[in-house]
Short mmCIF file of C-alpha atoms in Angstrom, two decimals:
data_model
loop_
_atom_site.label_atom_id
_atom_site.label_comp_id
_atom_site.label_asym_id
_atom_site.label_seq_id
_atom_site.Cartn_x
_atom_site.Cartn_y
_atom_site.Cartn_z
CA UNK O 3 99.24 74.31 31.86
CA UNK O 4 95.12 73.66 31.98
CA UNK O 5 95.83 70.13 30.79
CA UNK O 6 98.62 69.85 33.80
CA UNK O 7 96.99 71.51 36.45
CA UNK O 8 93.56 69.36 35.25
CA UNK O 9 96.24 66.03 35.70
CA UNK O 10 96.27 67.14 39.54
CA UNK O 11 92.76 67.86 40.34
CA UNK O 12 89.83 65.71 41.67
CA UNK O 13 87.25 65.64 42.73
CA UNK O 14 86.55 65.77 46.87
CA UNK O 15 84.00 65.77 48.80
CA UNK O 16 83.23 65.99 52.68
CA UNK O 17 81.02 65.20 55.12
CA UNK O 18 79.55 68.04 57.99
CA UNK O 19 82.14 67.83 60.44
CA UNK O 20 85.22 66.69 58.31
CA UNK O 21 88.18 68.70 58.49
CA UNK O 22 90.15 69.35 55.27
CA UNK O 23 93.41 71.55 56.68
CA UNK O 24 95.07 71.84 60.33
CA UNK O 25 97.20 75.27 61.20
CA UNK O 26 100.21 74.29 61.29
CA UNK O 27 100.80 71.52 58.78
CA UNK O 28 102.89 70.99 55.44
CA UNK O 29 100.35 71.66 52.40
CA UNK O 30 99.56 69.03 50.54
CA UNK O 31 95.93 70.60 48.78
CA UNK O 32 94.79 73.62 47.67
CA UNK O 33 90.65 73.24 47.76
CA UNK O 34 88.28 75.00 45.31
CA UNK O 35 84.75 74.73 46.41
CA UNK O 36 82.37 73.79 44.88
CA UNK O 37 79.04 73.56 46.93
CA UNK O 38 78.59 73.97 51.04
CA UNK O 39 79.95 76.06 53.55
CA UNK O 40 83.61 75.79 55.33
CA UNK O 41 84.28 77.19 58.25
CA UNK O 42 87.94 78.37 58.84
CA UNK O 43 89.53 78.78 62.17
CA UNK O 44 92.18 79.54 64.59
CA UNK O 45 92.79 79.21 67.72
CA UNK O 46 93.62 81.96 70.45
CA UNK O 47 96.48 81.57 72.48
CA UNK O 48 94.08 81.86 76.31
CA UNK O 49 92.54 78.30 74.00
CA UNK O 50 88.91 80.01 72.68
CA UNK O 51 88.22 79.63 69.35
CA UNK O 52 88.15 82.46 66.83
CA UNK O 53 86.16 81.93 63.50
CA UNK O 54 88.51 83.79 60.28
CA UNK O 55 85.60 83.41 57.66
CA UNK O 56 83.18 80.74 56.48
CA UNK O 57 83.10 80.85 52.72
CA UNK O 58 80.47 79.32 50.27
CA UNK O 59 81.17 77.96 46.48
CA UNK O 60 83.57 79.61 44.09
CA UNK O 61 86.38 80.08 47.26
CA UNK O 62 90.09 79.04 47.26
CA UNK O 63 91.03 77.25 50.85
CA UNK O 64 94.81 76.50 51.70
CA UNK O 65 96.27 79.38 49.17
CA UNK O 66 98.19 80.41 51.70
CA UNK O 67 100.59 78.07 51.78
CA UNK O 68 102.15 78.93 48.38
CA UNK O 69 104.14 81.17 50.93
CA UNK O 70 107.10 79.66 51.54
CA UNK O 71 107.09 77.50 54.40
CA UNK O 72 104.12 75.88 52.57
CA UNK O 73 102.03 75.55 55.97
CA UNK O 74 98.06 75.74 56.54
CA UNK O 75 97.45 79.09 58.45
CA UNK O 76 93.70 77.83 59.65
CA UNK O 77 91.85 74.88 60.27
CA UNK O 78 89.42 74.58 57.33
CA UNK O 79 86.15 72.58 58.49
CA UNK O 80 83.13 71.06 56.37
CA UNK O 81 80.14 73.30 58.43
CA UNK O 82 77.90 71.29 56.10
CA UNK O 83 78.10 68.10 53.14
CA UNK O 84 80.86 70.03 50.88
CA UNK O 85 82.07 69.37 47.59
CA UNK O 86 85.21 71.05 46.01
CA UNK O 87 88.42 70.34 43.46
CA UNK O 88 91.28 69.51 45.13
CA UNK O 89 94.38 70.36 43.89
CA UNK O 90 98.16 69.05 44.42
CA UNK O 91 99.74 71.68 45.98
CA UNK O 92 103.42 70.53 44.86
CA UNK O 93 101.28 70.75 41.09
CA UNK O 94 100.11 74.16 42.04
CA UNK O 95 103.05 75.53 43.23
CA UNK O 96 105.05 74.05 40.26
CA UNK O 97 102.44 75.83 38.11
CA UNK O 98 102.46 78.68 39.69
CA UNK O 99 106.52 79.26 39.70
CA UNK O 100 106.68 78.60 35.89
CA UNK O 101 103.37 80.44 34.23
CA UNK O 102 103.80 83.98 35.15
CA UNK O 103 99.89 84.88 33.77
CA UNK O 104 98.30 81.92 36.31
CA UNK O 105 101.03 83.71 39.10
CA UNK O 106 99.75 86.68 38.30
CA UNK O 107 96.03 85.68 38.14
CA UNK O 108 96.75 84.09 41.87
CA UNK O 109 98.22 87.81 42.98
CA UNK O 110 95.14 89.37 41.41
CA UNK O 111 93.13 86.66 43.64
CA UNK O 112 95.16 87.24 46.67
CA UNK O 113 94.96 91.84 45.77
CA UNK O 114 90.75 91.54 45.47
CA UNK O 115 90.59 89.37 48.95
CA UNK O 116 92.64 92.28 50.95
CA UNK O 117 90.48 94.75 49.41
CA UNK O 118 87.62 92.47 50.56
CA UNK O 119 89.14 92.24 54.17
CA UNK O 120 90.21 95.91 54.58
CA UNK O 121 85.99 96.31 53.49
CA UNK O 122 85.13 93.85 56.59
CA UNK O 123 87.33 96.15 58.87
CA UNK O 124 85.90 99.03 58.07
CA UNK O 125 82.53 97.56 58.37
CA UNK O 126 83.36 96.85 61.91
CA UNK O 127 83.95 100.24 63.18
CA UNK O 128 81.09 101.96 60.85
CA UNK O 129 78.31 99.76 60.44
CA UNK O 130 76.27 98.80 63.17
CA UNK O 131 75.03 96.00 64.29
CA UNK O 132 71.82 95.37 62.09
CA UNK O 133 73.27 96.98 59.40
CA UNK O 134 76.40 94.31 59.35
CA UNK O 135 73.00 91.85 59.37
CA UNK O 136 71.40 93.70 56.61
CA UNK O 137 74.66 94.04 54.50
CA UNK O 138 75.57 90.10 55.28
CA UNK O 139 72.01 89.13 53.58
CA UNK O 140 72.21 91.44 50.48
CA UNK O 141 75.40 89.94 49.66
CA UNK O 142 74.19 86.64 49.95
CA UNK O 143 71.25 86.82 48.08
CA UNK O 144 73.10 88.52 45.68
CA UNK O 145 70.47 91.45 46.09
CA UNK O 146 69.45 93.22 42.77
CA UNK O 147 68.32 96.70 43.89
CA UNK O 148 64.91 97.18 44.71
CA UNK O 149 61.83 94.73 44.61
CA UNK O 150 61.20 91.98 47.32
CA UNK O 151 63.15 89.04 48.17
CA UNK O 152 63.41 85.83 50.05
CA UNK O 153 66.34 83.82 51.07
CA UNK O 154 67.86 81.17 53.88
CA UNK O 155 70.51 81.54 56.43
CA UNK O 156 73.07 79.33 54.96
CA UNK O 157 74.06 78.45 58.32
CA UNK O 158 73.01 78.36 61.83
CA UNK O 159 72.99 81.70 64.38
CA UNK O 160 75.77 81.20 67.08
CA UNK O 161 77.79 80.58 63.72
CA UNK O 162 76.50 83.97 61.61
CA UNK O 163 76.95 85.59 64.81
CA UNK O 164 80.86 84.35 65.51
CA UNK O 165 81.45 85.14 61.16
CA UNK O 166 79.67 88.10 61.59
CA UNK O 167 82.16 89.37 64.69
CA UNK O 168 79.51 89.57 67.34
CA UNK O 169 78.92 87.43 70.78
CA UNK O 170 74.98 85.61 70.39
CA UNK O 171 73.14 87.80 72.59
CA UNK O 172 74.96 90.80 70.44
CA UNK O 173 73.61 89.60 67.11
CA UNK O 174 69.86 88.78 68.36
CA UNK O 175 69.47 91.92 69.69
CA UNK O 176 70.46 93.47 66.59
CA UNK O 177 68.86 90.91 64.51
CA UNK O 178 65.45 91.94 66.88
CA UNK O 179 66.56 96.12 65.81
CA UNK O 180 67.31 95.18 61.85
CA UNK O 181 63.39 93.34 61.60
CA UNK O 182 62.07 96.12 63.71
CA UNK O 183 63.99 99.31 61.52
CA UNK O 184 63.65 97.72 58.38
CA UNK O 185 60.46 95.91 58.19
CA UNK O 186 61.67 91.78 57.40
CA UNK O 187 60.19 88.74 57.63
CA UNK O 188 61.83 86.25 59.61
CA UNK O 189 60.49 82.56 59.63
CA UNK O 190 62.63 79.77 61.02
CA UNK O 191 65.93 80.18 58.55
CA UNK O 192 63.67 82.13 55.90
CA UNK O 193 64.24 85.76 55.37
CA UNK O 194 61.91 87.74 53.52
CA UNK O 195 62.83 91.16 52.24
CA UNK O 196 60.01 93.15 51.50
CA UNK O 197 61.75 96.14 50.00
CA UNK O 198 64.89 95.85 48.76
CA UNK O 199 65.65 99.33 47.84
CA UNK O 200 65.14 100.30 51.38
CA UNK O 201 67.95 97.66 53.14
CA UNK O 202 69.93 98.84 50.55
CA UNK O 203 69.59 102.34 51.16
CA UNK O 204 69.39 101.00 55.42
CA UNK O 205 72.63 99.77 55.20
CA UNK O 206 75.37 100.77 52.37
CA UNK O 207 75.24 104.73 53.63
CA UNK O 208 78.44 104.06 56.17
CA UNK O 209 80.46 101.85 53.87
CA UNK O 210 83.55 102.75 51.15
CA UNK O 211 82.19 100.13 48.54
CA UNK O 212 81.08 100.66 45.28
CA UNK O 213 77.67 100.70 44.98
CA UNK O 214 75.61 98.87 44.26
CA UNK O 215 78.45 96.94 45.95
CA UNK O 216 80.29 94.52 43.66
CA UNK O 217 81.54 92.34 46.17
CA UNK O 218 77.93 91.96 47.26
CA UNK O 219 77.79 90.11 43.59
CA UNK O 220 80.82 88.30 43.85
CA UNK O 221 80.94 86.48 46.98
CA UNK O 222 79.93 86.77 50.87
CA UNK O 223 83.02 85.65 52.62
CA UNK O 224 86.26 87.38 53.51
CA UNK B 10 116.09 92.23 36.61
CA UNK B 11 116.91 94.24 39.35
CA UNK B 12 118.53 96.79 37.40
CA UNK B 13 115.57 97.08 35.14
CA UNK B 14 113.22 97.74 38.41
CA UNK B 15 116.35 100.28 39.86
CA UNK B 16 116.20 102.37 36.18
CA UNK B 17 112.23 103.05 37.03
CA UNK B 18 112.06 103.90 40.48
CA UNK B 19 113.83 107.04 41.90
CA UNK B 20 113.39 108.81 45.29
CA UNK B 21 110.62 111.12 46.20
CA UNK B 22 110.03 113.27 48.78
CA UNK B 23 105.95 113.99 50.08
CA UNK B 24 105.34 117.28 52.54
CA UNK B 25 103.08 116.61 55.50
CA UNK B 26 98.84 116.72 54.05
CA UNK B 27 100.49 116.12 50.09
CA UNK B 28 98.24 113.30 48.27
CA UNK B 29 99.98 110.80 46.49
CA UNK B 30 97.27 108.97 44.66
CA UNK B 31 93.49 109.46 44.61
CA UNK B 32 90.78 106.55 44.06
CA UNK B 33 90.23 105.68 41.65
CA UNK B 34 92.68 107.23 39.35
CA UNK B 35 94.39 104.70 36.63
CA UNK B 36 97.45 104.43 38.10
CA UNK B 37 101.17 105.97 36.92
CA UNK B 38 103.54 105.02 40.47
CA UNK B 39 103.57 102.26 43.32
CA UNK B 40 105.54 103.31 46.31
CA UNK B 41 108.15 102.10 49.12
CA UNK B 42 107.53 103.69 51.57
CA UNK B 43 111.25 104.46 53.28
CA UNK B 44 110.34 107.17 56.57
CA UNK B 45 106.76 108.44 57.78
CA UNK B 46 103.69 107.60 58.28
CA UNK B 47 101.21 107.64 55.07
CA UNK B 48 97.49 107.84 55.81
CA UNK B 49 95.16 105.55 53.37
CA UNK B 50 91.57 106.59 53.11
CA UNK B 51 88.50 105.97 51.27
CA UNK B 52 85.31 107.60 51.25
CA UNK B 53 82.16 106.39 52.48
CA UNK B 54 78.62 106.39 50.37
CA UNK B 55 77.11 108.98 53.11
CA UNK B 56 80.35 111.07 52.46
CA UNK B 57 82.14 110.53 55.93
CA UNK B 58 86.00 109.62 55.88
CA UNK B 59 86.63 105.95 56.45
CA UNK B 60 90.41 105.60 57.90
CA UNK B 61 91.83 102.16 56.15
CA UNK B 62 95.33 101.73 57.78
CA UNK B 63 98.31 104.19 58.81
CA UNK B 64 101.75 102.44 57.27
CA UNK B 65 105.29 103.15 58.46
CA UNK B 66 108.27 102.46 56.68
CA UNK B 67 108.06 99.74 54.04
CA UNK B 68 105.64 99.26 52.67
CA UNK B 69 104.38 99.06 49.40
CA UNK B 70 101.47 101.61 48.70
CA UNK B 71 99.50 101.25 45.42
CA UNK B 72 99.92 97.17 44.75
CA UNK B 73 96.16 96.60 44.28
CA UNK B 74 96.36 98.20 41.06
CA UNK B 75 98.05 95.73 39.56
CA UNK B 76 94.92 94.19 39.27
CA UNK B 77 93.33 94.81 36.26
CA UNK B 78 92.01 97.87 35.60
CA UNK B 79 95.13 99.22 37.33
CA UNK B 80 93.68 101.61 39.31
CA UNK B 81 94.30 103.05 42.76
CA UNK B 82 91.74 101.76 45.28
CA UNK B 83 92.89 104.30 47.59
CA UNK B 84 93.43 108.11 48.77
CA UNK B 85 96.80 107.76 50.46
CA UNK B 86 97.88 111.54 51.93
CA UNK B 87 101.09 112.07 53.80
CA UNK B 88 100.72 112.82 57.89
CA UNK B 89 103.72 113.76 58.07
CA UNK B 90 106.89 114.34 55.55
CA UNK B 91 107.63 111.04 53.65
CA UNK B 92 110.31 109.78 51.94
CA UNK B 93 109.41 106.92 49.50
CA UNK B 94 111.07 104.87 46.02
CA UNK B 95 108.70 106.11 43.56
CA UNK B 96 108.55 102.49 41.15
CA UNK B 97 107.02 103.37 37.58
CA UNK B 98 104.05 101.02 37.59
CA UNK B 99 104.37 100.29 33.66
CA UNK B 100 107.72 98.75 34.23
CA UNK B 101 106.47 97.16 37.89
CA UNK B 102 103.90 95.24 35.73
CA UNK B 103 106.14 94.86 32.79
CA UNK B 104 109.07 93.52 35.25
CA UNK B 105 105.91 91.23 37.41
CA UNK B 106 105.06 89.69 34.05
CA UNK B 107 108.09 88.47 32.72
CA UNK B 108 109.29 87.33 35.56
CA UNK B 109 107.58 84.55 37.64
CA UNK B 110 110.05 84.36 40.90
CA UNK B 111 109.22 88.50 41.18
CA UNK B 112 105.53 87.75 40.88
CA UNK B 113 105.99 84.67 43.12
CA UNK B 114 107.36 87.18 45.66
CA UNK B 115 104.55 90.03 45.40
CA UNK B 116 101.78 87.12 45.74
CA UNK B 117 103.89 86.04 48.62
CA UNK B 118 103.77 89.40 50.46
CA UNK B 119 99.66 90.11 49.31
CA UNK B 120 99.71 86.37 51.11
CA UNK B 121 101.17 87.33 53.84
CA UNK B 122 99.45 91.02 54.27
CA UNK B 123 95.68 89.07 53.87
CA UNK B 124 96.84 87.41 57.50
CA UNK B 125 97.77 90.35 59.23
CA UNK B 126 94.08 91.46 57.74
CA UNK B 127 92.42 88.73 58.73
CA UNK B 128 94.07 89.36 62.34
CA UNK B 129 93.24 92.70 62.74
CA UNK B 130 89.53 92.12 62.38
CA UNK B 131 90.10 89.00 64.96
CA UNK B 132 91.15 92.09 66.88
CA UNK B 133 88.40 93.60 66.58
CA UNK B 134 85.94 91.05 67.89
CA UNK B 135 88.42 89.00 70.49
CA UNK B 136 90.17 91.69 71.72
CA UNK B 137 89.24 94.46 74.23
CA UNK B 138 89.55 98.21 73.44
CA UNK B 139 92.63 98.59 75.98
CA UNK B 140 93.74 95.64 74.66
CA UNK B 141 93.82 97.07 71.32
CA UNK B 142 95.60 99.90 72.73
CA UNK B 143 98.04 97.88 73.82
CA UNK B 144 98.76 95.23 71.25
CA UNK B 145 99.41 98.84 69.08
CA UNK B 146 101.72 100.10 71.24
CA UNK B 147 103.96 96.50 71.06
CA UNK B 148 104.15 96.58 67.54
CA UNK B 149 105.16 99.66 67.04
CA UNK B 150 107.84 99.55 69.49
CA UNK B 151 108.73 95.87 68.04
CA UNK B 152 108.86 95.28 71.98
CA UNK B 153 111.05 92.30 73.51
CA UNK B 154 109.30 89.66 75.97
CA UNK B 155 110.72 91.54 79.00
CA UNK B 156 111.80 94.80 81.02
CA UNK B 157 110.32 97.98 80.07
CA UNK B 158 111.05 100.30 77.46
CA UNK B 159 110.00 103.80 76.34
CA UNK B 160 108.50 105.01 73.24
CA UNK B 161 106.65 107.88 71.46
CA UNK B 162 102.79 107.78 69.78
CA UNK B 163 103.88 108.23 65.95
CA UNK B 164 100.72 110.19 65.13
CA UNK B 165 97.78 112.38 67.01
CA UNK B 166 95.71 110.63 69.26
CA UNK B 167 92.61 111.08 66.76
CA UNK B 168 94.33 109.48 63.80
CA UNK B 169 95.31 106.43 66.11
CA UNK B 170 91.93 106.18 66.97
CA UNK B 171 90.93 106.11 64.08
CA UNK B 172 93.64 103.90 62.51
CA UNK B 173 92.07 101.73 65.94
CA UNK B 174 88.79 101.48 64.93
CA UNK B 175 87.30 103.48 67.73
CA UNK B 176 85.59 106.67 68.35
CA UNK B 177 88.10 109.34 69.91
CA UNK B 178 85.74 109.55 73.03
CA UNK B 179 86.49 105.67 73.25
CA UNK B 180 89.84 106.27 72.74
CA UNK B 181 90.35 108.39 75.86
CA UNK B 182 88.49 105.82 77.99
CA UNK B 183 90.55 102.67 77.54
CA UNK B 184 93.80 104.84 76.65
CA UNK B 185 93.01 105.13 80.78
CA UNK B 186 91.43 102.17 80.88
CA UNK B 187 95.16 100.42 79.89
CA UNK B 188 97.13 102.86 81.63
CA UNK B 189 95.07 101.93 84.81
CA UNK B 190 95.50 98.08 84.24
CA UNK B 191 99.10 98.32 83.50
CA UNK B 192 100.79 100.88 85.07
CA UNK B 193 102.09 102.39 82.03
CA UNK B 194 103.67 105.91 82.19
CA UNK B 195 101.92 108.63 79.31
CA UNK B 196 103.72 112.02 79.34
CA UNK B 197 102.33 113.90 76.01
CA UNK B 198 102.80 111.26 73.58
CA UNK B 199 105.69 109.49 75.38
CA UNK B 200 104.64 105.98 76.44
CA UNK B 201 106.98 104.21 79.22
CA UNK B 202 106.22 100.30 79.23
CA UNK B 203 107.86 99.49 82.91
CA UNK B 204 107.02 95.81 82.17
CA UNK B 205 106.19 94.36 78.83
CA UNK B 206 105.77 90.79 80.05
CA UNK B 207 103.06 91.94 81.70
CA UNK B 208 101.47 94.27 78.63
CA UNK B 209 101.94 90.81 76.96
CA UNK B 210 99.82 88.92 78.86
CA UNK B 211 97.20 91.64 79.19
CA UNK B 212 97.22 92.59 75.71
CA UNK B 213 97.81 88.71 74.09
CA UNK B 214 95.23 86.21 75.08
CA UNK B 215 92.93 86.64 73.09
CA UNK B 216 94.81 86.92 69.28
CA UNK B 217 95.91 83.81 67.12
CA UNK B 218 98.76 85.61 66.11
CA UNK B 219 102.04 83.02 67.07
CA UNK B 220 103.54 84.33 70.39
CA UNK B 221 105.51 86.44 70.80
CA UNK B 222 103.79 87.56 67.24
CA UNK B 223 106.02 87.52 64.08
CA UNK B 224 103.96 90.46 63.04
CA UNK B 225 104.34 92.33 66.11
CA UNK B 226 108.12 92.68 65.00
CA UNK B 227 107.24 93.48 60.86
CA UNK B 228 105.34 95.95 60.97
CA UNK B 229 102.52 97.73 62.00
CA UNK B 230 100.26 98.65 59.18
CA UNK B 231 97.57 96.30 58.40
#
């Protein structure tokens, strides 16, 4: 089964701004991201762009195309140079249909994503804007429980605001507030968290995830 | 396969306030809701209750327990008298593992739920509070495209506010605003929408769902 899958998978790279797939095209490929950030967007009825997610390494793009009618439900665009493993949709479908353990693994993946999205919905209600930024930083850094750390913002602040569901002005105010409340250092894209334990305390109270959070240690995306 | 599933499924009813399952208990049952509303909640680290969803008829409760380690990830409580089909977890797992088409159907279900949750995340950013209430009403009513209609709020306003991710005061203000902007009638729990087409116009602009929306015509739950 793995040999079959490998025979229908090959490495594919994308330059900044390249589109992997358009909604609602019929699927040809499902991607496993290896490096770089991929933005998922949808267009609203009134014509504006809604950012659904920004996915880092280790995510599946286009898995929703295993649902009949096998169409992409988002547009996926490389935010920077991106490398992927591109899997033939037809092969993935055939293998999923004929190998129950593989179908179960994908079901498990999808159910975990659902839980992660429910947590995101919860955060948008129960966390403040500064807490949501702090939460993103801790997950991005796969932060330890204590000590200090330095990390870089992964993409520009406009996209980060959209990923977190904030207007750019709200994001700027919230970042200033986070700095004031927790003493983080900000220099360009570089963020220094002097006291990770204090940041956890500042961020994690209104969250129902496990503590220290497992999703944090797996992925930032959706 | 269907006979096997039916042999391990039976009807079970719950009174208002009854708990179907606790997080993080090991799974014994997965439920298909037949009538009545079921509330899914989680407890945050600081001890408050986060409402994850309120599910009407036709939803699966506890499907996440097909992920290893087979535990419930929410508490499910009957908001009113509820009837369900209770499916043995062990049987569901066995059947899913041995029938690829069944596993694929569950995968499709989960992927659709993921899309529905992403849309909920989008709404929390792009729709105003009055629009979110209007959207809920249209979906609840499986609203036609035009004409007028009357419906009843399905559960108390406090829970509805929590379901929509609003503080009770925000909800009250938003409902008053919705009434002012669209001329809906409110009498106790009864809502009259005089002009459904106008309500769609008021609500659906900032949404990236299909129009008229398919999720609306399937389910209210996340």
